[in-house]
């Protein structure tokens, strides 16, 4: 839309750019196709920006277009961006007459209706873009008469305008205003100019300036300023000088001469950009560089913070020194055998060789640790600020679907799950972009009704969190904090509302805890009623009343219907492995516009008049299970959620959490999205957060915090191709879970992957490998045959759901980067394309979602093989992440300043050992499968390949570790040692290896932030696990590979929140017998007996060998120090140990001792050792 105003000397052209309005403004049809379109600069200083200095206020503001001699003021009730281009008359451009520019007149009345649509519509279109018309309802039919340049420009005022300085108005924009209106603007208008909405720069008391001075400015003021003699022009800039057109020009002024002889300009453009003073003495040589209109789009969302070279360089040097020392030591050990005890020397040497190899596998991936930080302000500015495509400032962030999995309400208390759900619903992320799915793999009515209670309490808890900025947003964790809850709280109603919410939460806990009894009583009552009806029917049929009536013991819902899930009686179609699929939307998708609450009254506990009370969508899902189908445990449940969410919400990103891992930092999702949406983020398959745990004893007896892994190993992997997926606290890209390849990948060839080959995988002409699945790009399907082949392959990969297949390109499009972040030739989405309402949820959609969670849906598809979570291992998380890295994706490790998530860990020794056993068994399965890193593709970096190979290799170290732990005892029993004698060379090598290990530990502590206590606890539990759970894992893995014996594990019990007065660490002292305890107990007892025997033998020997005793005792003491936490755990709270522990350990110790006496009897017997019968 172009509007012109008459002028005797110039023709200012006002250009209005619409960007989608509301109400009576610009009507837009919304996004019609996912195609890139040209975007306008988002820089706030740009004339094209809706946030610039000259803009129309939303809803109905004023816009004033100033020319040299007159002012145009117009009411525009719309949302648009306006700017004015001053075009001075030149020989090629002559001013238009008033008759030509007038849009209203007596002769035009008959043509108004014909031109109303065309003149009131801004059409947009272009290459690969749908042509659209944005209808602007405010037409130009009622334009106001143009005021004279000497009259006040305020509406309804015809007073004489006051004069400013330099032949302009009192404001730099030139807006004419009388003295009375000027005083009103200073007093009640905030001191802002009605024309440009900027503050008057020089507010002085000199307003009584002569109003009658109508003479034009001096000719010297009208003359163009010459360029400085030493002025050097930037290569990107034109040779003309920026100069703002003045308000009063003499009519005889020659614009052609002024333009071409003095290097003038047409106004603001790509010429030298002036700041204050319009080029007169501002900046170097009087000029400034142009403003950076793309600054906001180029500011990074994340930064990689390298480890200080003062720490990292010595760390790498020490690794090299220790590697050389190990090489020399092992060489010396091989070349200097102990001829007196070759078997002892041989076993020790083989074990030491393996330990050196294992240490190298563990240490090499730690060469390149990095840290990363995010900038949430840039994320908000880029995706949630008003711009041309999103004038209302709606969130342009992509959607996130949050998955929470649970399987057994007895081992995973519903209250723990409910608190996790509440922390998700209250997270700081756009409500309409968030959806939460709870997978109940047990199909329990208890979990179902607990979720319904959670949805009810969320209507109180979530607004309370938003209003007062509560952290953490888990009510159990928040109300259980020991710090002052009033810290940093400034609202006067906080104490009152906190007390009310706390009282409501206590009632909520009582309702949750009483649900099992409530369900049992309700079901008993309905079942008794059913039995009476059955007996009555039997009597009516004439049957024998003494015959028992068979009525199934059903579980009843509160609406008097059978629960379709599992029953306590485990009837047909109602057992844990045999029940129907269930989907229930507890909370419907919210509206796109904020909804504010009401004042506190009898129904509303808190005042929510200024708080958005919308809640994210919450869905209960229990997949169908039938006998004869392999449901693949947690991996199968997660894949069912992937398909369900694709149909119901289709968020392009997925966050998965365990039921006991809640969101501790409400901004965690935003921090994770910074990596996904930053430049290069389209290659990131997932963002892994560290696991942090609560409820662990202060001494961390069994290394439950696992800080060495999460803060050392994972940070180091982040400097390679990315951290491993650890099962929870991870944001996935949905298309990466679908098995697609990244848009770009790098193949590593040659020795150690030094030769790199970069690949672009989303070009239609790129030749693909047989197992390559590149995501189709909508714009690139120029070949109909290729598109048809892709569509035919979709059912084989993803199943026969058309809705699921149709959701894949939509999820890919919504997960793209913005167009201004993509490089040349890459695909992006336009800014503002996701600021549209989500489609409503209807019954047909839910019915389609039910079909994709059926037990047979995955038959003859690639779910679990290439698509989704990968099946075939109890550690499906590691395998799933490995497959993504193997296709060329990258991952990122996001360590937030405030912990992102927190969960619980088993502090009981038995539970901890069984947890480690499950992990180690999964690693053995990986080693004997095609997921072994030895068979990885060239897209996996060399050091990343080493890290994944170590994942499958580390359990086998336990076989050598057990042998090595027995060697000190054997040495003490036999009087021999692993070396011929404790020579100086051996001691020097031993000292060098030990010192370098300690120094490496100190440097790891320095760059990772862990403590020495954490490092030592990790070393202790490495030996405890290596002598208990890891050997059992190797045995189970071999049985599965060789004999096909399946491995079954039980869920790790999640500890419920202790009640007031209960011991928080009561589980720590509970001793439960397990066969995993036998090896470490035996090692401890044998070594203690060996120390006593060795000391006694040396003391009573006629030729004592103290050096061998010292060597044997030192290594036995080393073993016992590492096993100390294990021994302390066996003591329990009061020193009570199960009798079976002593029986087994004593028997094994006696057997080993007798076996040793039989193998190596004493060389000679003394008389005091002979027993004679008198």
Coordinates of C-alpha atoms in Angstrom, one line a residue, residues 772-1112:
X772 CA 21.0 -44.6 4.5
X773 CA 17.7 -42.9 5.3
X774 CA 17.8 -39.2 4.5
X775 CA 14.8 -37.1 5.5
X776 CA 12.9 -35.9 2.4
X777 CA 12.7 -32.1 2.0
X778 CA 9.4 -30.9 0.8
X779 CA 10.8 -28.4 -1.7
X780 CA 13.3 -30.8 -3.1
X781 CA 10.8 -33.4 -4.5
X782 CA 11.2 -32.4 -8.0
X783 CA 11.4 -36.0 -9.1
X784 CA 8.0 -37.6 -8.7
X785 CA 9.5 -41.1 -8.8
X786 CA 11.7 -40.5 -5.8
X787 CA 8.8 -39.1 -3.8
X788 CA 6.7 -42.1 -4.7
X789 CA 9.4 -44.5 -3.6
X790 CA 9.8 -42.6 -0.3
X791 CA 6.1 -42.8 0.3
X792 CA 6.0 -46.6 -0.4
X793 CA 8.9 -47.2 2.1
X794 CA 7.1 -45.3 5.0
X795 CA 4.7 -48.2 5.9
X796 CA 7.6 -50.6 6.1
X797 CA 9.6 -48.4 8.4
X798 CA 6.9 -46.7 10.5
X799 CA 3.7 -48.9 10.2
X800 CA 0.5 -48.4 8.3
X801 CA -0.8 -45.3 10.1
X802 CA -1.2 -42.5 7.6
X803 CA -1.5 -39.9 10.3
X804 CA 1.9 -41.0 11.7
X805 CA 3.5 -40.8 8.2
X806 CA 2.0 -37.4 7.6
X807 CA 3.4 -36.1 10.9
X808 CA 7.0 -36.9 10.0
X809 CA 7.7 -34.0 7.5
X810 CA 5.7 -31.6 9.8
X811 CA 8.0 -32.5 12.7
X812 CA 11.0 -32.1 10.5
X813 CA 9.9 -28.7 9.3
X814 CA 9.1 -27.4 12.8
X815 CA 12.5 -28.6 14.1
X816 CA 14.5 -26.7 11.5
X817 CA 16.6 -23.7 12.2
X818 CA 15.5 -20.2 11.3
X819 CA 16.3 -19.2 7.7
X820 CA 18.8 -16.5 8.8
X821 CA 20.9 -19.1 10.7
X822 CA 21.2 -21.5 7.8
X823 CA 24.1 -21.4 5.4
X824 CA 23.7 -21.0 1.7
X825 CA 21.9 -24.0 0.1
X826 CA 20.5 -25.3 3.4
X827 CA 16.8 -25.4 4.4
X828 CA 15.3 -23.3 7.2
X829 CA 11.9 -22.1 8.3
X830 CA 10.8 -18.5 8.3
X831 CA 10.6 -16.6 11.6
X832 CA 7.2 -16.6 13.1
X833 CA 6.0 -19.8 11.3
X834 CA 5.4 -21.6 14.6
X835 CA 3.5 -18.8 16.2
X836 CA 0.2 -20.3 15.0
X837 CA -2.4 -22.2 17.1
X838 CA -2.2 -25.9 17.4
X839 CA -5.0 -28.0 15.8
X840 CA -7.7 -29.0 18.2
X841 CA -7.8 -32.5 19.6
X842 CA -10.8 -34.5 18.5
X843 CA -12.1 -38.1 18.9
X844 CA -10.8 -39.2 15.6
X845 CA -7.2 -38.2 16.5
X846 CA -7.4 -40.2 19.8
X847 CA -8.8 -43.2 18.0
X848 CA -5.8 -43.1 15.6
X849 CA -3.5 -42.8 18.6
X850 CA -5.1 -45.9 20.1
X851 CA -4.3 -47.9 16.9
X852 CA -0.6 -47.2 17.0
X853 CA -0.1 -48.5 20.6
X854 CA -1.6 -51.9 19.7
X855 CA 0.7 -54.9 20.4
X856 CA 0.9 -55.9 16.7
X857 CA 1.5 -52.5 15.2
X858 CA 5.3 -52.9 15.2
X859 CA 5.2 -56.2 13.3
X860 CA 7.1 -56.1 10.0
X861 CA 8.3 -52.5 10.7
X862 CA 11.6 -51.1 11.7
X863 CA 10.5 -50.0 15.2
X864 CA 13.2 -51.1 17.6
X865 CA 15.6 -52.0 14.8
X866 CA 16.3 -48.6 13.3
X867 CA 13.4 -46.4 14.4
X868 CA 12.9 -45.2 17.9
X869 CA 14.5 -46.8 21.0
X870 CA 16.5 -49.9 20.0
X871 CA 15.5 -53.3 21.3
X872 CA 17.7 -56.3 22.2
X873 CA 19.6 -54.9 25.2
X874 CA 18.7 -54.2 28.9
X875 CA 20.7 -50.9 28.4
X876 CA 18.6 -49.7 25.4
X877 CA 19.6 -46.1 26.2
X878 CA 23.3 -46.6 25.3
X879 CA 22.4 -48.6 22.1
X880 CA 20.0 -45.9 21.0
X881 CA 22.5 -43.1 21.4
X882 CA 25.2 -45.2 19.7
X883 CA 23.0 -45.7 16.7
X884 CA 22.5 -42.0 16.3
X885 CA 26.2 -41.2 16.6
X886 CA 26.9 -44.0 14.2
X887 CA 24.7 -42.2 11.6
X888 CA 26.7 -39.0 11.9
X889 CA 24.6 -37.1 14.4
X890 CA 26.2 -35.1 17.3
X891 CA 25.0 -34.7 20.8
X892 CA 25.6 -32.1 23.4
X893 CA 26.1 -32.1 27.2
X894 CA 24.2 -29.4 29.0
X895 CA 25.4 -28.7 32.5
X896 CA 23.3 -25.9 34.0
X897 CA 24.3 -23.6 36.8
X898 CA 21.2 -24.8 38.8
X899 CA 20.7 -28.6 38.4
X900 CA 18.3 -29.3 35.6
X901 CA 16.8 -32.5 37.0
X902 CA 17.0 -34.4 40.2
X903 CA 16.1 -37.9 41.1
X904 CA 16.5 -40.7 43.5
X905 CA 19.1 -43.5 43.6
X906 CA 19.2 -46.8 45.5
X907 CA 21.2 -46.3 48.7
X908 CA 20.8 -49.9 49.8
X909 CA 23.8 -52.0 49.0
X910 CA 21.8 -54.9 47.5
X911 CA 19.8 -52.6 45.3
X912 CA 22.9 -50.7 44.2
X913 CA 24.7 -54.0 43.2
X914 CA 21.7 -55.2 41.2
X915 CA 21.5 -51.8 39.4
X916 CA 25.2 -52.1 38.5
X917 CA 24.6 -55.7 37.4
X918 CA 21.9 -54.6 35.0
X919 CA 24.2 -52.0 33.5
X920 CA 27.1 -54.3 33.2
X921 CA 25.0 -57.1 31.6
X922 CA 23.8 -54.6 29.0
X923 CA 27.4 -53.7 28.2
X924 CA 28.2 -57.4 27.7
X925 CA 25.2 -57.7 25.3
X926 CA 26.5 -54.7 23.4
X927 CA 30.0 -56.3 23.1
X928 CA 28.6 -59.5 21.6
X929 CA 26.2 -57.7 19.2
X930 CA 26.4 -55.7 16.0
X931 CA 26.4 -52.6 18.2
X932 CA 30.0 -53.2 19.1
X933 CA 32.0 -50.1 18.2
X934 CA 34.5 -52.3 16.3
X935 CA 31.8 -52.4 13.6
X936 CA 31.0 -48.7 13.6
X937 CA 30.7 -46.7 10.5
X938 CA 33.3 -44.1 9.4
X939 CA 31.0 -41.3 10.7
X940 CA 32.0 -42.2 14.3
X941 CA 35.1 -40.3 15.4
X942 CA 38.0 -42.4 16.5
X943 CA 38.0 -41.4 20.1
X944 CA 34.2 -41.7 20.2
X945 CA 34.6 -45.2 18.9
X946 CA 37.1 -45.9 21.7
X947 CA 34.7 -44.6 24.3
X948 CA 31.8 -46.9 23.0
X949 CA 34.2 -49.8 22.7
X950 CA 35.1 -49.3 26.4
X951 CA 31.4 -49.4 27.2
X952 CA 31.2 -53.0 26.0
X953 CA 34.7 -54.0 27.3
X954 CA 34.8 -52.8 30.9
X955 CA 32.9 -55.7 32.5
X956 CA 35.6 -58.1 31.4
X957 CA 38.1 -56.3 33.5
X958 CA 36.4 -57.9 36.5
X959 CA 37.8 -61.4 35.6
X960 CA 41.4 -60.1 35.9
X961 CA 40.5 -57.9 38.9
X962 CA 39.3 -60.8 41.0
X963 CA 42.5 -62.8 40.3
X964 CA 44.6 -59.8 41.1
X965 CA 42.8 -59.3 44.4
X966 CA 43.6 -62.8 45.5
X967 CA 47.3 -62.5 44.5
X968 CA 48.4 -60.7 47.6
X969 CA 46.9 -63.4 49.8
X970 CA 48.4 -66.1 47.7
X971 CA 51.8 -64.3 47.9
X972 CA 51.5 -64.2 51.7
X973 CA 50.5 -67.9 51.9
X974 CA 53.3 -69.1 49.7
X975 CA 56.0 -66.7 50.9
X976 CA 56.6 -65.7 47.3
X977 CA 56.0 -62.4 45.5
X978 CA 55.2 -61.2 42.0
X979 CA 58.8 -60.1 41.5
X980 CA 62.0 -61.9 42.4
X981 CA 62.9 -59.1 44.9
X982 CA 61.8 -55.6 45.6
X983 CA 64.5 -54.0 43.5
X984 CA 65.0 -50.2 43.1
X985 CA 63.8 -50.4 39.5
X986 CA 60.5 -52.0 40.4
X987 CA 59.9 -49.5 43.2
X988 CA 60.7 -46.5 41.0
X989 CA 58.3 -47.7 38.3
X990 CA 55.7 -48.3 40.9
X991 CA 56.2 -44.9 42.4
X992 CA 56.0 -43.2 39.0
X993 CA 52.8 -44.9 38.1
X994 CA 51.2 -44.1 41.4
X995 CA 52.3 -40.5 41.4
X996 CA 51.1 -39.8 37.8
X997 CA 47.7 -41.4 38.7
X998 CA 47.3 -39.1 41.7
X999 CA 48.4 -36.0 39.7
X1000 CA 45.9 -36.9 36.9
X1001 CA 43.2 -37.3 39.5
X1002 CA 44.0 -33.8 40.9
X1003 CA 43.9 -32.2 37.5
X1004 CA 40.6 -34.0 36.7
X1005 CA 39.3 -32.6 39.9
X1006 CA 40.5 -29.1 38.8
X1007 CA 38.8 -29.0 35.4
X1008 CA 35.7 -31.0 36.2
X1009 CA 34.7 -29.5 39.6
X1010 CA 34.4 -32.8 41.5
X1011 CA 35.9 -33.3 44.9
X1012 CA 38.7 -35.7 46.0
X1013 CA 36.1 -37.5 48.1
X1014 CA 34.0 -38.2 45.0
X1015 CA 37.1 -39.5 43.2
X1016 CA 38.0 -41.8 46.0
X1017 CA 34.5 -43.2 46.4
X1018 CA 34.4 -43.9 42.7
X1019 CA 37.7 -45.8 43.0
X1020 CA 36.4 -47.9 45.9
X1021 CA 33.1 -48.8 44.2
X1022 CA 35.0 -49.7 41.0
X1023 CA 36.6 -52.5 42.9
X1024 CA 33.4 -53.4 44.8
X1025 CA 31.4 -53.6 41.6
X1026 CA 34.3 -55.2 39.7
X1027 CA 34.4 -58.1 42.2
X1028 CA 30.7 -58.6 42.6
X1029 CA 28.3 -57.4 39.9
X1030 CA 30.6 -57.3 36.9
X1031 CA 31.7 -61.0 37.0
X1032 CA 28.0 -62.0 37.3
X1033 CA 27.2 -59.8 34.3
X1034 CA 29.9 -61.5 32.2
X1035 CA 28.5 -64.9 33.2
X1036 CA 25.0 -63.9 32.3
X1037 CA 26.0 -62.4 29.0
X1038 CA 27.9 -65.4 28.0
X1039 CA 24.9 -67.6 28.9
X1040 CA 22.7 -65.5 26.8
X1041 CA 25.0 -65.5 23.8
X1042 CA 26.0 -69.1 23.9
X1043 CA 23.0 -70.9 25.4
X1044 CA 20.3 -68.4 24.6
X1045 CA 19.2 -68.0 28.3
X1046 CA 17.1 -64.9 28.6
X1047 CA 17.9 -62.3 31.2
X1048 CA 15.2 -60.8 33.3
X1049 CA 15.6 -58.0 35.8
X1050 CA 13.2 -56.4 38.3
X1051 CA 12.6 -52.7 38.6
X1052 CA 14.8 -50.7 40.9
X1053 CA 12.6 -49.7 43.8
X1054 CA 12.1 -46.0 44.1
X1055 CA 12.2 -44.8 47.7
X1056 CA 9.2 -42.8 48.8
X1057 CA 9.6 -39.6 50.7
X1058 CA 10.2 -40.3 54.4
X1059 CA 7.6 -39.1 56.8
X1060 CA 8.4 -36.7 59.6
X1061 CA 10.4 -38.4 62.3
X1062 CA 11.5 -41.2 60.1
X1063 CA 15.2 -41.8 59.4
X1064 CA 15.9 -40.4 55.9
X1065 CA 18.7 -43.0 55.3
X1066 CA 17.0 -46.0 56.9
X1067 CA 17.4 -48.0 53.7
X1068 CA 21.2 -47.5 53.9
X1069 CA 21.4 -49.8 56.9
X1070 CA 19.2 -52.6 55.6
X1071 CA 21.1 -55.7 54.7
X1072 CA 19.4 -58.0 52.1
X1073 CA 21.3 -61.2 51.1
X1074 CA 22.4 -61.5 47.5
X1075 CA 24.7 -64.0 45.8
X1076 CA 26.6 -60.9 44.5
X1077 CA 28.1 -60.4 48.0
X1078 CA 29.9 -63.7 48.1
X1079 CA 33.0 -62.8 46.0
X1080 CA 34.0 -59.6 47.8
X1081 CA 33.3 -61.1 51.2
X1082 CA 35.6 -64.0 50.3
X1083 CA 38.3 -61.7 49.1
X1084 CA 38.2 -59.7 52.4
X1085 CA 38.4 -62.8 54.6
X1086 CA 41.1 -64.5 52.6
X1087 CA 43.3 -61.4 52.6
X1088 CA 42.8 -60.8 56.3
X1089 CA 43.7 -64.4 57.1
X1090 CA 46.7 -64.2 54.7
X1091 CA 48.0 -61.1 56.5
X1092 CA 47.9 -62.9 59.8
X1093 CA 49.5 -66.1 58.4
X1094 CA 52.2 -64.1 56.5
X1095 CA 53.1 -62.1 59.6
X1096 CA 53.2 -65.3 61.8
X1097 CA 55.3 -67.2 59.2
X1098 CA 57.8 -64.4 58.9
X1099 CA 58.2 -63.9 62.6
X1100 CA 58.8 -67.6 63.3
X1101 CA 60.8 -68.3 60.2
X1102 CA 64.6 -68.9 60.8
X1103 CA 65.2 -66.9 57.7
X1104 CA 62.5 -64.2 57.5
X1105 CA 62.0 -62.4 54.2
X1106 CA 60.6 -59.1 55.3
X1107 CA 60.6 -57.6 51.8
X1108 CA 58.2 -60.1 50.5
X1109 CA 56.0 -59.7 53.6
X1110 CA 55.9 -56.0 53.1
X1111 CA 55.0 -56.3 49.5
X1112 CA 52.2 -58.8 50.2

